[in-house]
Amino acid sequence: MSMKLRRLPRAATAGLVAAAALTAAAHSAEAADTLGSAAAGQGRYFGTAVAASHLGEADYTATLDREFSSVTPENEMKWDATEPSRGTFTFTSADRIVDHAQSRGMDVRGHTLVWHSQLPSWVSSLGASGLRTAMKDHINGLMGHYKGEIHSWDVVNEAFQDGGSGARRSSPFQDKLGDGFIEEAFRTARAADPAAKLCYNDYNTDGVNAKSDAVYTMVKDFKSRGVPIDCVGFQSHFNSNSPVPSDYRQNLQRFADLGVDVQITELDIEGSGSAQAADYRKVVEACLAVDRCTGMTVWGVTDKYSWRSGGTPLLFDGNYQEKPAYDAVLSALGGSDGPGDPGDPGDPGDATVTCTATYTRTADWNSGYNGQVTITAGDEPVSAWTVTVTLPAQQSVSSLWNGTPTWSGNVMTVRPSWNGTLAAGASTGFGFTAAKNGSDAAPTLGTCTAS
Ligand code: G3I
């Protein structure tokens, strides 16, 4: 087994976590104007799922660093990412997230150790005894690498079936090791990192129903027999087919009454405007009403990278502007947004000036075509914009109007000629004529940038 030792020893990390709490507390004493600081004022964390691949995007990290006090790697700690072949652990992407979080004083949730999905085929093909060993080795490998650095681990994820039966879900673990695999996983996890909270995490268990009843029965049994479990995670992926349940708080409370913490682990609510905001408020209020609800995590920073991006389920839109849902969450947490804060739509103090660009072919003939690029301002007025257009290597541009091009190879960077100034949401564009020279492929647009 090849494992990289974490750079930060456990003691140093504990110091960082304490520093994070101090930062949040100091922040909240001034003005709780971010999700993390407002939640800290309520004794809770407010987290988000993070993808390592987006950490290079300035607006993404600025929003993450400003607003959140906890991060969950969205995919980077899963079995397929960390142990793609037996005994060979790769932590590069997960380390990137953990290092980023620690350097900004954020805590980290671990997701997830034992799950039927994103499971490499070498695991599924093992027999019972090999699988038991592999499961324990995997837990030890992950938890050992991050020992002392993770506030809560999703030890087992989604082990129960949907529907009325309350049965366990068929999986290599369930099918080969039986019901006892969950207990074995938790016992192994406790020994691997005694400081981490050990959580069972699932979806469609947010209200009182047959599935949550089955999880409840398991947790009650674990507590009565001394099986180490510290918390239950409620994923809370909501939409019109699966709305916020009316007995959400009551369900969280009954689990808390068993003697475990509860956490909202993957919150997102499809929708928009005031209806979405009202649903987010309900969720936050439910958590705050339950003493042992220790924190909430939304499943992503911005709508554009959500696993349900079409449903715009998050607190920031694709341009990192705060949505009504953001305001609802912040105010439910007891915080308030100052005028001119970064992320406020239309606020004059907002530094985020954005634009989008789209391309259409407006005319076409054997040897050439006309292309039109439309530039649209985001929620802030634009005074200048830039967009790159990459042409297939054979093609050449013979004329361009309503824009000023500069060339580098087959990439043209276009800036305004007379049309740089746009009101929020307004559009302009430029056109060009290209010779195909044997290639009928479309050009590709780079990101539109604006100031
Ligand atoms: O990284 C590859 C990329 O190289 C490849 O080109 C592309 C082609 O499909 O796939 C990329 O991987 C995708 C990965 O997300 C990263 O974007 C996978 O296909 C895709 O399946 C994976 O989806 C993730 C999903 O879990 C998989 O089960 C979502 O991002 C992630 O948000 C989602 O999270 C789960 C929780 O872990 C458990 N609870 C439910 C929740 C939502 O489904």
Coordinates of C-alpha atoms and ligand atoms in Angstrom, one line a residue:
M1 CA 0.0 0.0 0.0
S2 CA 1.5 3.4 -0.9
M3 CA 0.2 6.3 1.1
K4 CA 1.3 9.8 1.3
L5 CA 1.5 11.1 4.9
R6 CA -0.4 14.3 5.4
R7 CA 1.9 17.3 5.9
L8 CA 0.1 18.5 8.9
P9 CA 0.3 16.4 12.1
R10 CA -2.9 16.0 14.0
A11 CA -1.9 18.6 16.7
A12 CA -1.2 21.3 14.2
T13 CA -4.6 20.6 12.6
A14 CA -6.4 20.8 15.8
G15 CA -4.9 24.3 16.2
L16 CA -6.2 25.2 12.7
V17 CA -9.7 24.0 13.6
A18 CA -9.6 26.1 16.8
A19 CA -8.4 29.1 14.8
A20 CA -11.3 28.6 12.4
A21 CA -13.8 28.7 15.2
L22 CA -12.1 31.9 16.5
T23 CA -12.2 33.6 13.1
A24 CA -15.9 32.7 12.7
A25 CA -16.7 33.9 16.2
A26 CA -14.8 37.2 15.7
H27 CA -16.6 37.7 12.4
S28 CA -20.0 37.1 14.0
A29 CA -19.4 39.6 16.7
E30 CA -18.9 42.3 14.1
A31 CA -21.6 41.6 11.6
A32 CA -22.8 38.1 10.5
D33 CA -22.9 38.9 6.8
T34 CA -21.8 35.5 5.5
L35 CA -23.3 32.1 5.8
G36 CA -20.4 30.7 7.8
S37 CA -20.2 33.5 10.2
A38 CA -24.0 33.7 10.7
A39 CA -24.1 29.9 11.3
A40 CA -21.2 30.2 13.7
G41 CA -23.3 32.6 15.7
Q42 CA -25.8 29.8 16.1
G43 CA -23.1 27.3 17.1
R44 CA -23.4 25.6 13.7
Y45 CA -21.2 25.1 10.6
F46 CA -22.4 26.0 7.1
G47 CA -20.6 24.0 4.4
T48 CA -20.6 23.3 0.8
A49 CA -19.6 20.4 -1.5
V50 CA -16.4 21.4 -3.5
A51 CA -14.9 20.0 -6.7
A52 CA -11.1 20.2 -6.9
S53 CA -11.3 20.9 -10.6
H54 CA -13.0 24.3 -9.9
L55 CA -10.5 25.6 -7.3
G56 CA -8.6 27.4 -10.1
E57 CA -11.6 29.6 -10.9
A58 CA -11.3 32.9 -9.1
D59 CA -15.0 33.6 -8.5
Y60 CA -15.5 30.1 -7.3
T61 CA -12.8 30.2 -4.7
A62 CA -13.7 33.8 -3.7
T63 CA -17.3 32.7 -3.0
L64 CA -16.2 29.5 -1.3
D65 CA -13.7 31.3 0.9
R66 CA -16.0 34.2 1.8
E67 CA -19.1 32.3 2.7
F68 CA -18.5 28.8 4.0
S69 CA -17.0 27.3 7.1
S70 CA -16.9 23.6 6.1
V71 CA -16.3 21.7 2.8
T72 CA -17.1 18.3 1.6
P73 CA -15.2 16.9 -1.4
E74 CA -18.0 16.2 -3.9
N75 CA -16.3 13.2 -5.5
E76 CA -12.6 13.2 -4.6
M77 CA -12.7 11.0 -1.4
K78 CA -14.9 8.3 -3.0
W79 CA -13.6 4.8 -3.5
D80 CA -13.1 5.1 -7.2
A81 CA -11.1 8.3 -6.8
T82 CA -8.9 7.2 -3.8
E83 CA -8.3 3.4 -4.3
P84 CA -8.9 2.7 -8.0
S85 CA -6.8 -0.4 -7.8
R86 CA -6.3 -2.5 -4.7
G87 CA -3.9 -1.1 -2.2
T88 CA -2.9 1.9 -4.4
F89 CA -4.2 5.0 -2.8
T90 CA -4.3 8.3 -4.6
F91 CA -5.1 11.4 -2.6
T92 CA -4.0 14.2 -5.0
S93 CA -7.4 15.8 -5.7
A94 CA -8.7 15.2 -2.2
D95 CA -5.6 16.7 -0.6
R96 CA -6.0 19.7 -2.8
I97 CA -9.4 20.4 -1.3
V98 CA -8.3 19.6 2.3
D99 CA -5.2 21.8 1.9
H100 CA -7.3 24.6 0.5
A101 CA -9.9 24.3 3.3
Q102 CA -7.3 24.2 6.1
S103 CA -5.4 27.2 4.7
R104 CA -8.6 29.2 4.9
G105 CA -9.6 27.9 8.3
M106 CA -12.5 25.8 7.0
D107 CA -13.4 22.3 8.5
V108 CA -13.7 19.2 6.3
R109 CA -16.4 16.5 6.1
G110 CA -15.3 13.2 4.7
H111 CA -17.5 11.7 2.0
T112 CA -17.7 8.7 1.8
L113 CA -16.1 5.4 2.9
V114 CA -18.5 2.5 2.1
W115 CA -21.0 3.1 -0.7
H116 CA -22.3 0.9 -3.5
S117 CA -21.8 3.6 -6.1
Q118 CA -18.6 5.0 -7.6
L119 CA -17.1 1.6 -6.5
P120 CA -14.3 0.2 -8.6
S121 CA -15.1 -3.2 -10.3
W122 CA -12.2 -4.9 -8.4
V123 CA -14.1 -4.4 -5.2
S124 CA -17.4 -5.8 -6.6
S125 CA -15.7 -8.9 -7.9
L126 CA -14.2 -10.0 -4.5
G127 CA -15.6 -12.9 -2.5
A128 CA -16.9 -12.3 1.1
S129 CA -13.6 -12.7 2.9
G130 CA -11.6 -10.6 0.4
L131 CA -14.4 -7.9 0.4
R132 CA -14.4 -7.7 4.2
T133 CA -10.6 -7.2 4.3
A134 CA -10.8 -4.7 1.4
M135 CA -13.5 -2.7 3.2
K136 CA -11.5 -2.5 6.4
D137 CA -8.3 -1.6 4.5
H138 CA -10.1 1.1 2.6
I139 CA -11.5 2.7 5.8
N140 CA -8.1 2.5 7.4
G141 CA -6.3 3.9 4.3
L142 CA -8.6 6.9 4.1
M143 CA -9.1 7.6 7.7
G144 CA -5.4 7.0 8.5
H145 CA -4.3 9.5 5.8
Y146 CA -6.6 12.2 7.1
K147 CA -6.5 11.3 10.8
G148 CA -7.4 14.3 13.0
E149 CA -8.3 16.4 10.0
I150 CA -12.0 15.5 9.3
H151 CA -14.7 16.6 11.6
S152 CA -17.3 14.1 10.4
W153 CA -17.0 11.0 8.1
D154 CA -19.9 9.5 6.1
V155 CA -18.8 6.0 7.1
V156 CA -21.6 4.2 5.2
N157 CA -23.7 5.9 2.5
E158 CA -27.2 4.9 1.1
A159 CA -27.4 1.4 2.4
F160 CA -31.2 1.3 2.5
Q161 CA -33.7 0.8 -0.4
D162 CA -36.3 3.4 -1.3
G163 CA -39.9 2.4 -1.0
G164 CA -42.1 1.0 1.7
S165 CA -40.2 -2.1 2.8
G166 CA -37.4 -0.5 4.8
A167 CA -35.1 -3.2 3.4
R168 CA -31.4 -3.0 2.9
R169 CA -30.2 -2.0 -0.6
S170 CA -28.6 -4.8 -2.6
S171 CA -24.9 -4.0 -3.0
P172 CA -21.7 -6.1 -3.0
F173 CA -21.4 -5.3 0.8
Q174 CA -24.9 -6.2 1.6
D175 CA -25.1 -9.2 -0.6
K176 CA -21.8 -10.8 0.5
L177 CA -21.4 -9.6 4.1
G178 CA -25.0 -9.3 5.2
D179 CA -26.5 -6.6 7.5
G180 CA -23.4 -6.7 9.7
F181 CA -21.3 -4.9 7.2
I182 CA -22.5 -1.5 8.5
E183 CA -21.6 -2.3 12.1
E184 CA -18.2 -3.7 11.0
A185 CA -17.5 -0.5 9.0
F186 CA -18.3 1.7 12.0
R187 CA -16.2 -0.3 14.4
T188 CA -13.3 -0.2 12.0
A189 CA -13.8 3.6 11.6
R190 CA -13.8 4.3 15.3
A191 CA -10.4 2.6 15.7
A192 CA -9.0 4.4 12.7
D193 CA -9.7 7.9 13.9
P194 CA -11.3 8.2 17.3
A195 CA -11.7 12.0 17.0
A196 CA -13.9 12.0 13.9
K197 CA -17.7 11.9 14.2
L198 CA -19.0 8.8 12.5
C199 CA -22.1 9.3 10.4
Y200 CA -24.6 7.2 8.5
N201 CA -25.8 9.2 5.5
D202 CA -28.8 8.7 3.2
Y203 CA -31.4 10.4 1.0
N204 CA -35.3 10.2 1.2
T205 CA -34.9 9.8 4.9
D206 CA -35.6 13.5 5.6
G207 CA -39.2 13.0 6.7
V208 CA -40.8 10.2 8.8
N209 CA -41.3 7.3 6.3
A210 CA -40.5 3.6 6.0
K211 CA -36.9 4.3 4.9
S212 CA -36.2 6.7 7.7
D213 CA -37.9 4.3 10.1
A214 CA -35.5 1.5 9.0
V215 CA -32.5 3.8 9.6
Y216 CA -33.9 4.9 12.9
T217 CA -34.3 1.2 14.0
M218 CA -30.7 0.6 13.0
V219 CA -29.3 3.6 14.9
K220 CA -31.4 2.7 18.0
D221 CA -30.0 -0.8 17.9
F222 CA -26.4 0.5 17.5
K223 CA -26.8 2.8 20.4
S224 CA -28.3 0.1 22.6
R225 CA -25.4 -2.3 21.8
G226 CA -22.6 0.2 21.9
V227 CA -21.8 0.2 18.2
P228 CA -19.9 3.5 17.6
I229 CA -22.2 5.9 15.7
D230 CA -22.2 9.6 16.4
C231 CA -24.4 11.2 13.8
V232 CA -26.9 10.7 11.0
G233 CA -26.7 12.7 7.8
F234 CA -29.8 13.7 5.9
Q235 CA -28.9 14.5 2.3
S236 CA -31.9 16.7 1.7
H237 CA -32.0 16.8 -2.2
F238 CA -35.4 18.4 -2.7
N239 CA -37.5 19.2 -5.8
S240 CA -41.2 19.1 -6.7
N241 CA -41.3 15.3 -6.6
S242 CA -39.5 15.3 -3.3
P243 CA -40.4 18.5 -1.4
V244 CA -39.2 19.6 2.0
P245 CA -41.3 17.3 4.3
S246 CA -43.6 18.9 6.7
D247 CA -42.3 16.7 9.5
Y248 CA -38.6 17.4 8.7
R249 CA -37.9 19.0 12.1
Q250 CA -39.8 16.2 13.9
N251 CA -37.8 13.6 12.0
L252 CA -34.4 15.3 12.8
Q253 CA -35.5 15.5 16.5
R254 CA -36.4 11.9 16.8
F255 CA -33.0 10.8 15.6
A256 CA -31.3 13.4 17.9
D257 CA -33.3 11.9 20.8
L258 CA -31.5 8.6 20.2
G259 CA -28.3 10.3 21.3
V260 CA -26.7 11.1 18.0
D261 CA -26.0 14.4 16.2
V262 CA -27.8 15.1 13.0
Q263 CA -26.4 17.0 10.0
I264 CA -27.9 18.2 6.8
T265 CA -25.3 16.9 4.4
E266 CA -26.1 17.5 0.7
L267 CA -28.8 20.2 0.7
D268 CA -30.2 21.5 -2.6
I269 CA -33.7 22.5 -3.6
E270 CA -34.7 22.9 -7.2
G271 CA -36.6 26.1 -8.1
S272 CA -36.1 29.8 -8.1
G273 CA -37.2 33.1 -6.5
S274 CA -39.3 33.4 -3.4
A275 CA -40.7 29.8 -3.5
Q276 CA -37.1 28.3 -3.4
A277 CA -36.1 30.9 -0.8
A278 CA -39.1 29.9 1.5
D279 CA -38.1 26.2 1.2
Y280 CA -34.5 26.9 2.1
R281 CA -35.7 28.9 5.1
K282 CA -37.8 26.0 6.3
V283 CA -34.7 23.7 6.2
V284 CA -32.5 26.1 8.1
E285 CA -35.2 26.8 10.7
A286 CA -35.7 23.0 11.2
C287 CA -32.0 22.5 11.8
L288 CA -31.8 25.5 14.2
A289 CA -34.8 24.1 16.2
V290 CA -32.9 20.9 16.9
D291 CA -30.1 21.3 19.4
R292 CA -28.2 18.4 18.1
C293 CA -28.4 19.6 14.4
T294 CA -24.7 20.6 14.3
G295 CA -24.5 22.0 10.8
M296 CA -25.7 22.2 7.2
T297 CA -23.9 21.6 3.9
V298 CA -25.3 22.7 0.5
W299 CA -24.3 20.4 -2.4
G300 CA -22.3 22.9 -4.4
V301 CA -21.3 26.6 -4.6
T302 CA -23.0 27.6 -7.8
D303 CA -25.9 26.5 -9.9
K304 CA -23.7 26.0 -12.9
Y305 CA -21.8 23.2 -11.4
S306 CA -24.6 21.4 -9.6
W307 CA -25.3 17.8 -10.3
R308 CA -28.8 19.1 -10.9
S309 CA -27.8 22.3 -12.7
G310 CA -30.9 22.4 -14.8
G311 CA -32.9 22.8 -11.6
T312 CA -30.9 25.8 -10.3
P313 CA -30.9 24.3 -6.8
L314 CA -28.2 26.3 -5.0
L315 CA -27.7 29.6 -3.3
F316 CA -25.5 31.3 -5.9
D317 CA -26.4 31.6 -9.6
G318 CA -24.1 30.7 -12.5
N319 CA -22.5 34.2 -12.1
Y320 CA -21.9 33.8 -8.4
Q321 CA -24.7 36.3 -7.6
E322 CA -26.7 35.7 -4.4
K323 CA -30.1 34.4 -5.0
P324 CA -33.2 35.1 -2.9
A325 CA -32.5 31.7 -1.4
Y326 CA -29.2 33.0 -0.1
D327 CA -30.9 36.0 1.6
A328 CA -33.4 33.6 3.2
V329 CA -30.7 31.3 4.5
L330 CA -28.6 34.2 5.8
S331 CA -31.6 35.8 7.6
A332 CA -32.8 32.5 9.0
L333 CA -29.3 32.1 10.5
G334 CA -29.7 35.5 12.1
G335 CA -27.3 37.3 9.7
S336 CA -27.8 40.2 7.4
D337 CA -26.3 41.4 4.2
G338 CA -24.7 44.8 4.1
P339 CA -25.3 47.0 1.0
G340 CA -22.6 46.6 -1.6
D341 CA -21.5 43.2 -0.4
P342 CA -19.8 41.0 -3.0
G343 CA -22.4 38.9 -4.7
D344 CA -25.4 41.2 -4.4
P345 CA -27.2 41.5 -7.7
G346 CA -27.1 45.0 -9.0
D347 CA -25.2 46.4 -6.1
P348 CA -22.9 49.2 -7.1
G349 CA -20.2 47.9 -4.8
D350 CA -20.2 44.5 -6.4
A351 CA -16.9 43.7 -8.1
T352 CA -18.3 40.8 -10.1
V353 CA -18.9 42.1 -13.6
T354 CA -19.7 39.2 -16.0
C355 CA -20.8 38.5 -19.5
T356 CA -21.8 35.5 -21.6
A357 CA -21.1 34.8 -25.3
T358 CA -23.0 32.7 -27.7
Y359 CA -22.3 31.8 -31.3
T360 CA -24.6 31.3 -34.3
R361 CA -23.8 30.7 -38.0
T362 CA -26.0 33.3 -39.8
A363 CA -25.2 32.5 -43.4
D364 CA -23.5 29.5 -45.2
W365 CA -22.2 28.8 -48.7
N366 CA -19.9 26.2 -50.2
S367 CA -16.6 28.0 -49.5
G368 CA -17.5 30.1 -46.5
Y369 CA -19.9 31.3 -43.8
N370 CA -20.9 34.3 -41.7
G371 CA -20.7 33.9 -37.9
Q372 CA -22.3 36.1 -35.3
V373 CA -21.2 36.2 -31.6
T374 CA -23.7 37.7 -29.1
I375 CA -22.4 39.2 -25.9
T376 CA -24.8 39.6 -22.9
A377 CA -24.0 41.4 -19.7
G378 CA -24.6 39.6 -16.4
D379 CA -26.3 41.3 -13.4
E380 CA -23.9 44.3 -13.5
P381 CA -23.4 46.9 -16.1
V382 CA -20.4 46.2 -18.4
S383 CA -17.9 48.9 -19.7
A384 CA -15.7 46.5 -21.7
W385 CA -15.8 42.9 -22.8
T386 CA -13.4 40.4 -24.3
V387 CA -14.1 37.0 -25.9
T388 CA -11.9 34.6 -27.8
V389 CA -12.9 32.6 -30.9
T390 CA -10.8 29.6 -31.9
L391 CA -11.2 28.7 -35.6
P392 CA -10.5 25.3 -37.1
A393 CA -6.9 25.5 -38.4
Q394 CA -7.8 25.6 -42.1
Q395 CA -10.3 28.5 -41.8
S396 CA -9.5 32.2 -42.2
V397 CA -11.4 35.3 -41.4
S398 CA -11.7 37.8 -44.2
S399 CA -13.7 40.5 -42.5
L400 CA -15.1 41.3 -39.0
W401 CA -17.6 44.0 -38.0
N402 CA -18.7 45.6 -34.7
G403 CA -15.6 44.3 -32.9
T404 CA -11.8 44.7 -32.8
P405 CA -9.8 41.5 -33.3
T406 CA -6.2 40.6 -32.5
W407 CA -4.8 37.3 -33.7
S408 CA -2.6 34.6 -32.2
G409 CA -2.5 31.6 -34.6
N410 CA -6.0 30.6 -35.3
V411 CA -7.3 32.2 -32.1
M412 CA -8.9 35.7 -32.4
T413 CA -9.4 37.8 -29.3
V414 CA -12.2 40.3 -29.9
R415 CA -12.8 43.5 -28.0
P416 CA -15.5 46.2 -28.6
S417 CA -15.2 48.7 -31.3
W418 CA -18.0 51.2 -30.3
N419 CA -20.1 48.8 -28.3
G420 CA -18.3 48.1 -25.1
T421 CA -20.9 49.7 -22.7
L422 CA -23.8 47.4 -21.8
A423 CA -26.5 47.8 -19.2
A424 CA -27.1 44.8 -16.9
G425 CA -28.6 42.0 -19.0
A426 CA -28.2 43.9 -22.3
S427 CA -26.7 42.4 -25.4
T428 CA -24.5 43.4 -28.3
G429 CA -22.4 41.4 -30.7
F430 CA -20.0 41.2 -33.6
G431 CA -20.0 39.3 -36.9
F432 CA -17.4 37.9 -39.2
T433 CA -17.0 36.2 -42.6
A434 CA -14.8 33.1 -42.7
A435 CA -13.4 31.0 -45.6
K436 CA -13.8 27.3 -44.9
N437 CA -10.7 26.1 -46.9
G438 CA -12.0 22.5 -46.7
S439 CA -13.3 22.6 -43.0
D440 CA -16.9 23.1 -42.3
A441 CA -16.4 22.8 -38.5
A442 CA -17.8 25.5 -36.2
P443 CA -15.4 27.8 -34.2
T444 CA -15.4 27.5 -30.4
L445 CA -15.9 30.4 -28.0
G446 CA -13.7 31.0 -24.9
T447 CA -15.1 32.5 -21.7
C448 CA -16.5 36.0 -22.0
T449 CA -14.7 38.4 -19.6
A450 CA -16.0 41.8 -18.7
S451 CA -15.1 44.8 -16.6
Ligands
G3I1 O1 -14.5 13.4 -13.9 C1 -15.1 12.7 -15.0 C2 -14.7 13.3 -16.3 O2 -13.3 13.1 -16.5 C3 -15.5 12.6 -17.4 O3 -15.2 13.2 -18.7 C4 -17.0 12.8 -17.2 C5 -17.9 12.1 -18.2 O4 -19.1 11.7 -17.7 O5 -17.3 12.2 -15.9 C6 -16.6 12.9 -14.9 O6 -17.0 12.3 -13.7 C7 -18.3 12.6 -13.2 C8 -18.2 13.1 -11.8 O7 -19.4 13.3 -11.2 C9 -17.4 14.4 -11.7 O8 -18.0 15.4 -12.4 C10 -19.1 11.3 -13.2 O9 -19.4 10.9 -14.5 C11 -20.5 11.6 -12.5 O10 -21.2 10.4 -12.3 C12 -20.2 12.2 -11.1 O11 -21.4 12.5 -10.5 C13 -21.4 12.6 -9.1 C14 -22.4 11.6 -8.5 O12 -22.4 11.8 -7.1 C15 -22.0 10.2 -8.8 O13 -22.7 9.3 -8.1 C16 -21.8 14.0 -8.8 O14 -20.8 14.9 -9.2 C17 -22.0 14.2 -7.3 O15 -22.6 15.4 -7.0 C18 -23.0 13.1 -6.8 O16 -23.1 13.2 -5.4 C19 -23.9 12.3 -4.7 C20 -23.4 12.0 -3.4 O17 -22.0 11.5 -3.5 C21 -24.2 11.0 -2.6 N1 -25.6 11.4 -2.5 C22 -26.2 11.8 -3.8 C23 -25.4 12.8 -4.5 C24 -26.0 13.3 -5.8 O18 -26.1 12.3 -6.8

